[in-house]
């Protein structure tokens, strides 16, 4: 066990954890940001997606020891905006995307990261950018439309 | 419309009315009380004081209404659509409604189950009556307060108006008086043409919380003093716990205890929902989920082989043998099938198979429990809370009154959470650990200790006369723990000579309901087979089906046909029109239609092959007859989801077994459909007919597998018979 300082949603948090502890479990169990979901634990489903310095990363694959350095800024769904006003969140509401809703925070974090990198994505860009996030309910067509709407709001 | 019921029944539980539905609501539980914690949208709040008018409604003095959603929410959107039905008849402004998830409450509610796409169908009348009865009582109270006849009052958006005098009063101002009045024995229900909420697209009431990551799901539960728990279950079917050594695990950081639990002790009467329970498992309790997940891998377990290990290859062989030689139950026979086949000009024969499928809800199985000597509190994702309560009562010798079961929003259900063994495990662990616990399965636990969609094999034969008329039809099917055949479904009733045979296969692999049980396989098989028969008959596949429906409408064979042929033909005609079937779309097209869970669905699917031959579904046209559409946006979402889910599982889904052990255990080896593989477009049309609504959680999934198979044939020239289809395709 060791002490780490991590910056999550604009705040510095002191945590005590084993160095290999995945960021996912630190932010869920220790910090209480439960919007970030556990889906597979092996970086395959995308439910645990957060931003590290604005880029989508699988938090289940990031040991706490690797994200406490260099003043990395970690953003979870709770920190994407103050009150859900991020264009991606607004587009998700407009398209009534969620069914069960469990994978959607990861989907939205991937979408927001995609739009950071490619503000006006083509269909192919969206397909590639969102391929890492699984939705068992089958909301992909709505996600696709919502990413386009969000892109429109950002431009 | 006027409905009548005796007061006694209304106050208690109306049982077996109209064929056995159960849904109770008691009025007069009037009380002024302070809310403990009212779940609410941030912009809308209940006042400090409110009146509880019945099990479903709390009305604040300011007119804000809380409607309790009785049924478990698994993503089928009942948390929005069931309260919409109450709000419609109550006559309130939806913007003034807060929806709160109900707990298990057998006094006030019945059938608190998410299953079989039945919540809306079975809830329709009782929910309407609940709203209408409350409205009638509010009117009666207003009549007293305003000193005018009740018959001269009208309601609109939570207000009661007496037009002649210009007086008006809000629901909130008369609610406490209303709660003291007699419950009317008869209430008027609205004419559907006057609906203002039903039929309007209404956003998911939890959407804002979902998109901002608020705690909604069982796995998000956190309580004071709570420990985190995990289980170690047998790695293969056919094994049972013999002994374990937890020394290494106990030495790891954060680990509090490791012990065995027995989920099915001798002499305890369990529920059907406990059927697939693994009896003895090793439980581990610690201070964080990660520590538990790590340490459980360090537990050394000795397993005992108690029944023979099975393999997927062995299952295929055994099922093929059962189809060829097995003794079958003759489920239905019309006419003389053998003689008709003997005189047929042409016989078409085909055999279809499908593998086991895990549910793979994105939220792994988990549950919170706090069990003490005299009290059990359980909370989490469960489709069958009442059955969980019964099992807990049995296991701990408790009265149901000592047990509280709460339902979280669920990260998917698809049938997996009908079987609440994870709740039982959490309760046993809590009791043994002497602490509140949150049990969480790893993805591997979840995928390898499932209640899987059974593997199936079915053989079809059809006999055609010289004019291409189907004169004989024979289906013979088997599957693990049951045959997938529905003997009275289409095309039963359309063919003079018909035989349906069922064979069940034993196995030690646990199976259960999986989104549209059995239909999820048999619809695809049947619709692919009929496509092949239509081709052999030289007929357009839609014309061929419509001819059969025409027969079933005008002169049906037998009296037990489990469908309405006109509604069935109706969706097929609608999809033909909407898809421009009779013109060439340029893409390979397949058609299918199916009726299950009381709703009718027909689909036309267009696909292309990429340069490697991998299919891409371009567009799915879907026609649906589910009667009145309560929430169009929610309905579309369910239909689209079922289509994508069906295509994904038909293309990629399979759980295979070697020596009793699942070969796939996580998403690196198990393939679910991903974003780029989803249809580019889905266009849904509804039949408008004013019939009482039926459910949509399942019906769009089964037929799309047939439409996909038929489109693949058009694209490749090869028929696909064995799921997953990608097993025989490139990419």
PDB file of C-alpha atoms in Angstrom, chain B residues 361-611:
ATOM      1  CA  UNK B 361     -25.817  -7.721 -19.095  1.00  0.00           C
ATOM      2  CA  UNK B 362     -23.325  -4.875 -19.037  1.00  0.00           C
ATOM      3  CA  UNK B 363     -23.770  -4.589 -15.262  1.00  0.00           C
ATOM      4  CA  UNK B 364     -22.461  -7.871 -13.856  1.00  0.00           C
ATOM      5  CA  UNK B 365     -24.585  -9.710 -11.308  1.00  0.00           C
ATOM      6  CA  UNK B 366     -24.401  -8.041  -7.909  1.00  0.00           C
ATOM      7  CA  UNK B 367     -26.524  -7.415  -4.831  1.00  0.00           C
ATOM      8  CA  UNK B 368     -26.511  -5.592  -1.531  1.00  0.00           C
ATOM      9  CA  UNK B 369     -27.634  -7.392   1.620  1.00  0.00           C
ATOM     10  CA  UNK B 370     -27.724  -6.629   5.298  1.00  0.00           C
ATOM     11  CA  UNK B 371     -29.003  -9.590   7.241  1.00  0.00           C
ATOM     12  CA  UNK B 372     -29.181  -9.685  11.021  1.00  0.00           C
ATOM     13  CA  UNK B 373     -30.917 -12.118  13.384  1.00  0.00           C
ATOM     14  CA  UNK B 374     -34.324 -10.579  12.895  1.00  0.00           C
ATOM     15  CA  UNK B 375     -34.138  -8.441   9.766  1.00  0.00           C
ATOM     16  CA  UNK B 376     -33.022  -8.711   6.175  1.00  0.00           C
ATOM     17  CA  UNK B 377     -32.555  -5.754   3.875  1.00  0.00           C
ATOM     18  CA  UNK B 378     -31.775  -6.511   0.240  1.00  0.00           C
ATOM     19  CA  UNK B 379     -31.299  -4.051  -2.564  1.00  0.00           C
ATOM     20  CA  UNK B 380     -30.153  -4.443  -6.123  1.00  0.00           C
ATOM     21  CA  UNK B 381     -30.896  -5.497  -9.669  1.00  0.00           C
ATOM     22  CA  UNK B 382     -33.574  -8.196  -9.624  1.00  0.00           C
ATOM     23  CA  UNK B 383     -36.359  -8.993 -12.103  1.00  0.00           C
ATOM     24  CA  UNK B 384     -38.223 -11.179  -9.566  1.00  0.00           C
ATOM     25  CA  UNK B 385     -38.083  -9.448  -6.161  1.00  0.00           C
ATOM     26  CA  UNK B 386     -41.025 -11.370  -4.718  1.00  0.00           C
ATOM     27  CA  UNK B 387     -39.409 -14.723  -5.325  1.00  0.00           C
ATOM     28  CA  UNK B 388     -36.147 -13.520  -3.831  1.00  0.00           C
ATOM     29  CA  UNK B 389     -38.052 -12.490  -0.713  1.00  0.00           C
ATOM     30  CA  UNK B 390     -39.671 -15.913  -0.461  1.00  0.00           C
ATOM     31  CA  UNK B 391     -36.327 -17.665  -0.699  1.00  0.00           C
ATOM     32  CA  UNK B 392     -34.795 -15.366   1.911  1.00  0.00           C
ATOM     33  CA  UNK B 393     -37.762 -16.045   4.214  1.00  0.00           C
ATOM     34  CA  UNK B 394     -37.229 -19.774   3.810  1.00  0.00           C
ATOM     35  CA  UNK B 395     -33.472 -19.734   4.228  1.00  0.00           C
ATOM     36  CA  UNK B 396     -33.465 -17.569   7.350  1.00  0.00           C
ATOM     37  CA  UNK B 397     -36.795 -18.709   8.826  1.00  0.00           C
ATOM     38  CA  UNK B 398     -38.120 -15.177   8.609  1.00  0.00           C
ATOM     39  CA  UNK B 399     -41.542 -13.730   8.056  1.00  0.00           C
ATOM     40  CA  UNK B 400     -41.812 -11.639   4.868  1.00  0.00           C
ATOM     41  CA  UNK B 401     -42.526  -8.660   7.121  1.00  0.00           C
ATOM     42  CA  UNK B 402     -38.944  -8.899   8.386  1.00  0.00           C
ATOM     43  CA  UNK B 403     -37.567  -8.663   4.868  1.00  0.00           C
ATOM     44  CA  UNK B 404     -37.210  -5.600   2.702  1.00  0.00           C
ATOM     45  CA  UNK B 405     -36.349  -5.976  -0.980  1.00  0.00           C
ATOM     46  CA  UNK B 406     -35.578  -2.879  -3.022  1.00  0.00           C
ATOM     47  CA  UNK B 407     -35.033  -2.751  -6.757  1.00  0.00           C
ATOM     48  CA  UNK B 408     -32.274  -0.664  -8.243  1.00  0.00           C
ATOM     49  CA  UNK B 409     -32.270   0.344 -11.875  1.00  0.00           C
ATOM     50  CA  UNK B 410     -30.687  -2.563 -13.705  1.00  0.00           C
ATOM     51  CA  UNK B 411     -27.805  -2.485 -16.129  1.00  0.00           C
ATOM     52  CA  UNK B 412     -29.696  -4.861 -18.378  1.00  0.00           C
ATOM     53  CA  UNK B 413     -31.735  -7.936 -17.549  1.00  0.00           C
ATOM     54  CA  UNK B 414     -32.612  -9.963 -20.646  1.00  0.00           C
ATOM     55  CA  UNK B 415     -33.855 -12.715 -18.319  1.00  0.00           C
ATOM     56  CA  UNK B 416     -30.655 -13.243 -16.347  1.00  0.00           C
ATOM     57  CA  UNK B 417     -31.932 -11.393 -13.307  1.00  0.00           C
ATOM     58  CA  UNK B 418     -35.043 -13.539 -13.094  1.00  0.00           C
ATOM     59  CA  UNK B 419     -32.772 -16.002 -11.299  1.00  0.00           C
ATOM     60  CA  UNK B 420     -31.794 -14.233  -8.128  1.00  0.00           C
ATOM     61  CA  UNK B 421     -29.144 -16.555  -6.733  1.00  0.00           C
ATOM     62  CA  UNK B 422     -26.754 -13.584  -6.438  1.00  0.00           C
ATOM     63  CA  UNK B 423     -29.225 -11.988  -3.996  1.00  0.00           C
ATOM     64  CA  UNK B 424     -29.359 -15.179  -1.966  1.00  0.00           C
ATOM     65  CA  UNK B 425     -25.564 -15.361  -1.964  1.00  0.00           C
ATOM     66  CA  UNK B 426     -25.292 -11.737  -0.790  1.00  0.00           C
ATOM     67  CA  UNK B 427     -27.730 -12.445   2.054  1.00  0.00           C
ATOM     68  CA  UNK B 428     -25.861 -15.545   3.199  1.00  0.00           C
ATOM     69  CA  UNK B 429     -22.558 -13.684   3.059  1.00  0.00           C
ATOM     70  CA  UNK B 430     -23.944 -10.724   5.025  1.00  0.00           C
ATOM     71  CA  UNK B 431     -25.320 -12.972   7.737  1.00  0.00           C
ATOM     72  CA  UNK B 432     -22.084 -14.930   8.050  1.00  0.00           C
ATOM     73  CA  UNK B 433     -19.899 -11.819   7.949  1.00  0.00           C
ATOM     74  CA  UNK B 434     -22.137  -9.938  10.384  1.00  0.00           C
ATOM     75  CA  UNK B 435     -22.025  -6.863   8.180  1.00  0.00           C
ATOM     76  CA  UNK B 436     -23.801  -5.210   5.282  1.00  0.00           C
ATOM     77  CA  UNK B 437     -22.174  -6.413   2.073  1.00  0.00           C
ATOM     78  CA  UNK B 438     -22.181  -5.581  -1.603  1.00  0.00           C
ATOM     79  CA  UNK B 439     -21.532  -8.728  -3.622  1.00  0.00           C
ATOM     80  CA  UNK B 440     -20.145  -8.147  -7.113  1.00  0.00           C
ATOM     81  CA  UNK B 441     -19.394 -10.792  -9.713  1.00  0.00           C
ATOM     82  CA  UNK B 442     -16.397 -10.411 -11.951  1.00  0.00           C
ATOM     83  CA  UNK B 443     -17.244 -10.580 -15.666  1.00  0.00           C
ATOM     84  CA  UNK B 444     -15.765 -14.056 -15.640  1.00  0.00           C
ATOM     85  CA  UNK B 445     -18.044 -15.115 -12.762  1.00  0.00           C
ATOM     86  CA  UNK B 446     -20.974 -13.640 -14.631  1.00  0.00           C
ATOM     87  CA  UNK B 447     -20.281 -15.314 -17.955  1.00  0.00           C
ATOM     88  CA  UNK B 448     -19.292 -18.719 -16.621  1.00  0.00           C
ATOM     89  CA  UNK B 449     -22.009 -19.171 -13.996  1.00  0.00           C
ATOM     90  CA  UNK B 450     -24.977 -18.382 -16.144  1.00  0.00           C
ATOM     91  CA  UNK B 451     -28.532 -19.415 -16.844  1.00  0.00           C
ATOM     92  CA  UNK B 452     -27.839 -19.620 -20.527  1.00  0.00           C
ATOM     93  CA  UNK B 453     -30.056 -19.515 -23.563  1.00  0.00           C
ATOM     94  CA  UNK B 454     -30.191 -23.265 -24.310  1.00  0.00           C
ATOM     95  CA  UNK B 455     -28.539 -24.788 -27.346  1.00  0.00           C
ATOM     96  CA  UNK B 456     -31.068 -26.030 -29.897  1.00  0.00           C
ATOM     97  CA  UNK B 457     -31.487 -28.224 -32.929  1.00  0.00           C
ATOM     98  CA  UNK B 458     -34.623 -28.287 -35.057  1.00  0.00           C
ATOM     99  CA  UNK B 459     -35.504 -30.084 -38.255  1.00  0.00           C
ATOM    100  CA  UNK B 460     -38.181 -28.880 -40.641  1.00  0.00           C
ATOM    101  CA  UNK B 461     -39.845 -30.605 -43.575  1.00  0.00           C
ATOM    102  CA  UNK B 462     -42.428 -29.125 -45.896  1.00  0.00           C
ATOM    103  CA  UNK B 463     -44.328 -30.880 -48.677  1.00  0.00           C
ATOM    104  CA  UNK B 464     -45.469 -28.917 -51.740  1.00  0.00           C
ATOM    105  CA  UNK B 465     -47.976 -30.025 -54.339  1.00  0.00           C
ATOM    106  CA  UNK B 466     -47.379 -29.537 -58.063  1.00  0.00           C
ATOM    107  CA  UNK B 467     -48.818 -25.988 -57.844  1.00  0.00           C
ATOM    108  CA  UNK B 468     -46.462 -24.984 -55.061  1.00  0.00           C
ATOM    109  CA  UNK B 469     -49.073 -25.170 -52.292  1.00  0.00           C
ATOM    110  CA  UNK B 470     -47.796 -26.290 -48.881  1.00  0.00           C
ATOM    111  CA  UNK B 471     -49.743 -29.465 -48.146  1.00  0.00           C
ATOM    112  CA  UNK B 472     -47.633 -30.848 -45.302  1.00  0.00           C
ATOM    113  CA  UNK B 473     -45.479 -29.354 -42.570  1.00  0.00           C
ATOM    114  CA  UNK B 474     -43.390 -31.161 -39.980  1.00  0.00           C
ATOM    115  CA  UNK B 475     -41.200 -29.701 -37.272  1.00  0.00           C
ATOM    116  CA  UNK B 476     -39.194 -31.716 -34.782  1.00  0.00           C
ATOM    117  CA  UNK B 477     -37.035 -29.882 -32.299  1.00  0.00           C
ATOM    118  CA  UNK B 478     -34.871 -30.423 -29.264  1.00  0.00           C
ATOM    119  CA  UNK B 479     -32.859 -28.332 -26.884  1.00  0.00           C
ATOM    120  CA  UNK B 480     -31.236 -28.385 -23.477  1.00  0.00           C
ATOM    121  CA  UNK B 481     -33.935 -28.648 -20.799  1.00  0.00           C
ATOM    122  CA  UNK B 482     -36.732 -28.299 -23.367  1.00  0.00           C
ATOM    123  CA  UNK B 483     -37.746 -28.187 -27.006  1.00  0.00           C
ATOM    124  CA  UNK B 484     -37.979 -24.756 -28.647  1.00  0.00           C
ATOM    125  CA  UNK B 485     -41.175 -25.695 -30.532  1.00  0.00           C
ATOM    126  CA  UNK B 486     -44.383 -23.687 -30.077  1.00  0.00           C
ATOM    127  CA  UNK B 487     -46.758 -26.130 -31.686  1.00  0.00           C
ATOM    128  CA  UNK B 488     -49.707 -23.759 -32.022  1.00  0.00           C
ATOM    129  CA  UNK B 489     -47.887 -20.867 -33.566  1.00  0.00           C
ATOM    130  CA  UNK B 490     -47.782 -20.122 -37.273  1.00  0.00           C
ATOM    131  CA  UNK B 491     -47.626 -21.991 -39.611  1.00  0.00           C
ATOM    132  CA  UNK B 492     -49.923 -24.238 -37.548  1.00  0.00           C
ATOM    133  CA  UNK B 493     -53.446 -23.482 -38.715  1.00  0.00           C
ATOM    134  CA  UNK B 494     -52.409 -22.835 -42.310  1.00  0.00           C
ATOM    135  CA  UNK B 495     -51.650 -26.372 -43.447  1.00  0.00           C
ATOM    136  CA  UNK B 496     -54.010 -29.338 -43.471  1.00  0.00           C
ATOM    137  CA  UNK B 497     -51.349 -31.848 -42.573  1.00  0.00           C
ATOM    138  CA  UNK B 498     -49.175 -30.676 -39.720  1.00  0.00           C
ATOM    139  CA  UNK B 499     -47.001 -32.378 -37.143  1.00  0.00           C
ATOM    140  CA  UNK B 500     -45.009 -30.785 -34.304  1.00  0.00           C
ATOM    141  CA  UNK B 501     -42.753 -32.942 -32.145  1.00  0.00           C
ATOM    142  CA  UNK B 502     -40.803 -31.981 -29.064  1.00  0.00           C
ATOM    143  CA  UNK B 503     -37.832 -33.628 -27.444  1.00  0.00           C
ATOM    144  CA  UNK B 504     -36.106 -32.363 -24.317  1.00  0.00           C
ATOM    145  CA  UNK B 505     -32.458 -33.019 -23.595  1.00  0.00           C
ATOM    146  CA  UNK B 506     -31.037 -33.336 -20.092  1.00  0.00           C
ATOM    147  CA  UNK B 507     -27.881 -31.537 -19.131  1.00  0.00           C
ATOM    148  CA  UNK B 508     -26.024 -30.339 -16.050  1.00  0.00           C
ATOM    149  CA  UNK B 509     -25.530 -26.944 -17.706  1.00  0.00           C
ATOM    150  CA  UNK B 510     -27.981 -24.409 -16.295  1.00  0.00           C
ATOM    151  CA  UNK B 511     -30.272 -22.660 -18.728  1.00  0.00           C
ATOM    152  CA  UNK B 512     -33.061 -20.138 -18.403  1.00  0.00           C
ATOM    153  CA  UNK B 513     -35.052 -17.396 -20.012  1.00  0.00           C
ATOM    154  CA  UNK B 514     -33.023 -15.222 -22.375  1.00  0.00           C
ATOM    155  CA  UNK B 515     -34.686 -12.286 -24.171  1.00  0.00           C
ATOM    156  CA  UNK B 516     -37.665 -13.907 -25.961  1.00  0.00           C
ATOM    157  CA  UNK B 517     -37.083 -17.456 -24.698  1.00  0.00           C
ATOM    158  CA  UNK B 518     -37.071 -20.122 -27.438  1.00  0.00           C
ATOM    159  CA  UNK B 519     -38.606 -17.583 -29.864  1.00  0.00           C
ATOM    160  CA  UNK B 520     -35.105 -16.108 -30.074  1.00  0.00           C
ATOM    161  CA  UNK B 521     -34.081 -19.250 -31.947  1.00  0.00           C
ATOM    162  CA  UNK B 522     -37.188 -20.768 -33.460  1.00  0.00           C
ATOM    163  CA  UNK B 523     -38.366 -17.586 -35.205  1.00  0.00           C
ATOM    164  CA  UNK B 524     -35.130 -17.345 -37.163  1.00  0.00           C
ATOM    165  CA  UNK B 525     -35.168 -21.032 -38.036  1.00  0.00           C
ATOM    166  CA  UNK B 526     -38.808 -21.048 -39.090  1.00  0.00           C
ATOM    167  CA  UNK B 527     -38.586 -17.845 -41.094  1.00  0.00           C
ATOM    168  CA  UNK B 528     -35.443 -19.000 -42.878  1.00  0.00           C
ATOM    169  CA  UNK B 529     -37.095 -22.318 -43.626  1.00  0.00           C
ATOM    170  CA  UNK B 530     -40.249 -20.708 -45.019  1.00  0.00           C
ATOM    171  CA  UNK B 531     -38.032 -18.575 -47.262  1.00  0.00           C
ATOM    172  CA  UNK B 532     -36.531 -21.758 -48.643  1.00  0.00           C
ATOM    173  CA  UNK B 533     -39.972 -23.315 -49.062  1.00  0.00           C
ATOM    174  CA  UNK B 534     -41.280 -20.206 -50.853  1.00  0.00           C
ATOM    175  CA  UNK B 535     -38.319 -20.389 -53.200  1.00  0.00           C
ATOM    176  CA  UNK B 536     -39.015 -24.072 -53.901  1.00  0.00           C
ATOM    177  CA  UNK B 537     -42.643 -23.158 -54.561  1.00  0.00           C
ATOM    178  CA  UNK B 538     -41.514 -20.473 -56.987  1.00  0.00           C
ATOM    179  CA  UNK B 539     -43.254 -17.761 -54.994  1.00  0.00           C
ATOM    180  CA  UNK B 540     -42.309 -14.378 -53.606  1.00  0.00           C
ATOM    181  CA  UNK B 541     -41.605 -14.923 -49.877  1.00  0.00           C
ATOM    182  CA  UNK B 542     -44.150 -12.290 -48.786  1.00  0.00           C
ATOM    183  CA  UNK B 543     -46.830 -13.573 -51.197  1.00  0.00           C
ATOM    184  CA  UNK B 544     -46.172 -17.099 -49.960  1.00  0.00           C
ATOM    185  CA  UNK B 545     -46.688 -16.101 -46.315  1.00  0.00           C
ATOM    186  CA  UNK B 546     -49.761 -13.989 -47.145  1.00  0.00           C
ATOM    187  CA  UNK B 547     -51.340 -16.987 -48.883  1.00  0.00           C
ATOM    188  CA  UNK B 548     -50.847 -18.989 -45.681  1.00  0.00           C
ATOM    189  CA  UNK B 549     -52.330 -16.207 -43.551  1.00  0.00           C
ATOM    190  CA  UNK B 550     -55.223 -15.957 -45.956  1.00  0.00           C
ATOM    191  CA  UNK B 551     -55.949 -19.618 -45.320  1.00  0.00           C
ATOM    192  CA  UNK B 552     -55.696 -19.085 -41.562  1.00  0.00           C
ATOM    193  CA  UNK B 553     -58.092 -16.130 -41.771  1.00  0.00           C
ATOM    194  CA  UNK B 554     -60.722 -17.804 -43.970  1.00  0.00           C
ATOM    195  CA  UNK B 555     -60.554 -21.425 -43.004  1.00  0.00           C
ATOM    196  CA  UNK B 556     -58.074 -22.125 -40.217  1.00  0.00           C
ATOM    197  CA  UNK B 557     -56.957 -25.672 -39.523  1.00  0.00           C
ATOM    198  CA  UNK B 558     -57.602 -26.559 -35.887  1.00  0.00           C
ATOM    199  CA  UNK B 559     -58.849 -24.388 -33.055  1.00  0.00           C
ATOM    200  CA  UNK B 560     -55.764 -23.862 -30.968  1.00  0.00           C
ATOM    201  CA  UNK B 561     -53.914 -21.452 -33.230  1.00  0.00           C
ATOM    202  CA  UNK B 562     -52.036 -19.034 -31.079  1.00  0.00           C
ATOM    203  CA  UNK B 563     -52.152 -15.897 -33.249  1.00  0.00           C
ATOM    204  CA  UNK B 564     -54.452 -13.497 -35.004  1.00  0.00           C
ATOM    205  CA  UNK B 565     -53.826 -14.111 -38.700  1.00  0.00           C
ATOM    206  CA  UNK B 566     -55.195 -10.718 -39.771  1.00  0.00           C
ATOM    207  CA  UNK B 567     -52.862  -8.788 -37.477  1.00  0.00           C
ATOM    208  CA  UNK B 568     -49.973 -11.061 -38.544  1.00  0.00           C
ATOM    209  CA  UNK B 569     -50.692 -10.422 -42.223  1.00  0.00           C
ATOM    210  CA  UNK B 570     -51.165  -6.743 -41.402  1.00  0.00           C
ATOM    211  CA  UNK B 571     -47.570  -6.189 -40.293  1.00  0.00           C
ATOM    212  CA  UNK B 572     -46.295  -8.088 -43.305  1.00  0.00           C
ATOM    213  CA  UNK B 573     -48.317  -5.924 -45.658  1.00  0.00           C
ATOM    214  CA  UNK B 574     -47.175  -2.790 -43.865  1.00  0.00           C
ATOM    215  CA  UNK B 575     -43.499  -3.705 -44.092  1.00  0.00           C
ATOM    216  CA  UNK B 576     -43.943  -4.620 -47.741  1.00  0.00           C
ATOM    217  CA  UNK B 577     -45.270  -1.141 -48.413  1.00  0.00           C
ATOM    218  CA  UNK B 578     -42.772   0.769 -46.253  1.00  0.00           C
ATOM    219  CA  UNK B 579     -39.731  -1.097 -47.580  1.00  0.00           C
ATOM    220  CA  UNK B 580     -40.768  -0.769 -51.213  1.00  0.00           C
ATOM    221  CA  UNK B 581     -40.434  -4.549 -51.363  1.00  0.00           C
ATOM    222  CA  UNK B 582     -41.852  -4.775 -54.837  1.00  0.00           C
ATOM    223  CA  UNK B 583     -39.169  -2.428 -56.201  1.00  0.00           C
ATOM    224  CA  UNK B 584     -35.500  -3.390 -56.199  1.00  0.00           C
ATOM    225  CA  UNK B 585     -33.537  -1.806 -53.331  1.00  0.00           C
ATOM    226  CA  UNK B 586     -30.225  -2.733 -54.900  1.00  0.00           C
ATOM    227  CA  UNK B 587     -29.109  -4.497 -51.715  1.00  0.00           C
ATOM    228  CA  UNK B 588     -29.655  -8.108 -50.755  1.00  0.00           C
ATOM    229  CA  UNK B 589     -32.997  -8.248 -48.910  1.00  0.00           C
ATOM    230  CA  UNK B 590     -34.591 -10.689 -46.560  1.00  0.00           C
ATOM    231  CA  UNK B 591     -38.012 -10.689 -44.974  1.00  0.00           C
ATOM    232  CA  UNK B 592     -39.399 -12.265 -41.815  1.00  0.00           C
ATOM    233  CA  UNK B 593     -42.428 -11.943 -39.552  1.00  0.00           C
ATOM    234  CA  UNK B 594     -43.085 -13.303 -36.097  1.00  0.00           C
ATOM    235  CA  UNK B 595     -45.575 -13.119 -33.286  1.00  0.00           C
ATOM    236  CA  UNK B 596     -44.469 -13.610 -29.723  1.00  0.00           C
ATOM    237  CA  UNK B 597     -45.083 -11.986 -26.348  1.00  0.00           C
ATOM    238  CA  UNK B 598     -48.417 -10.768 -27.713  1.00  0.00           C
ATOM    239  CA  UNK B 599     -46.979  -8.386 -30.338  1.00  0.00           C
ATOM    240  CA  UNK B 600     -46.654  -8.769 -34.115  1.00  0.00           C
ATOM    241  CA  UNK B 601     -43.476  -7.787 -35.944  1.00  0.00           C
ATOM    242  CA  UNK B 602     -42.413  -7.990 -39.594  1.00  0.00           C
ATOM    243  CA  UNK B 603     -39.067  -6.893 -40.934  1.00  0.00           C
ATOM    244  CA  UNK B 604     -37.283  -6.380 -44.221  1.00  0.00           C
ATOM    245  CA  UNK B 605     -33.513  -6.316 -43.883  1.00  0.00           C
ATOM    246  CA  UNK B 606     -31.110  -4.961 -46.509  1.00  0.00           C
ATOM    247  CA  UNK B 607     -27.442  -5.839 -46.410  1.00  0.00           C
ATOM    248  CA  UNK B 608     -24.284  -5.540 -48.451  1.00  0.00           C
ATOM    249  CA  UNK B 609     -21.075  -7.545 -48.396  1.00  0.00           C
ATOM    250  CA  UNK B 610     -17.750  -5.786 -48.171  1.00  0.00           C
ATOM    251  CA  UNK B 611     -14.814  -6.794 -50.345  1.00  0.00           C
TER     252      UNK B 611
END
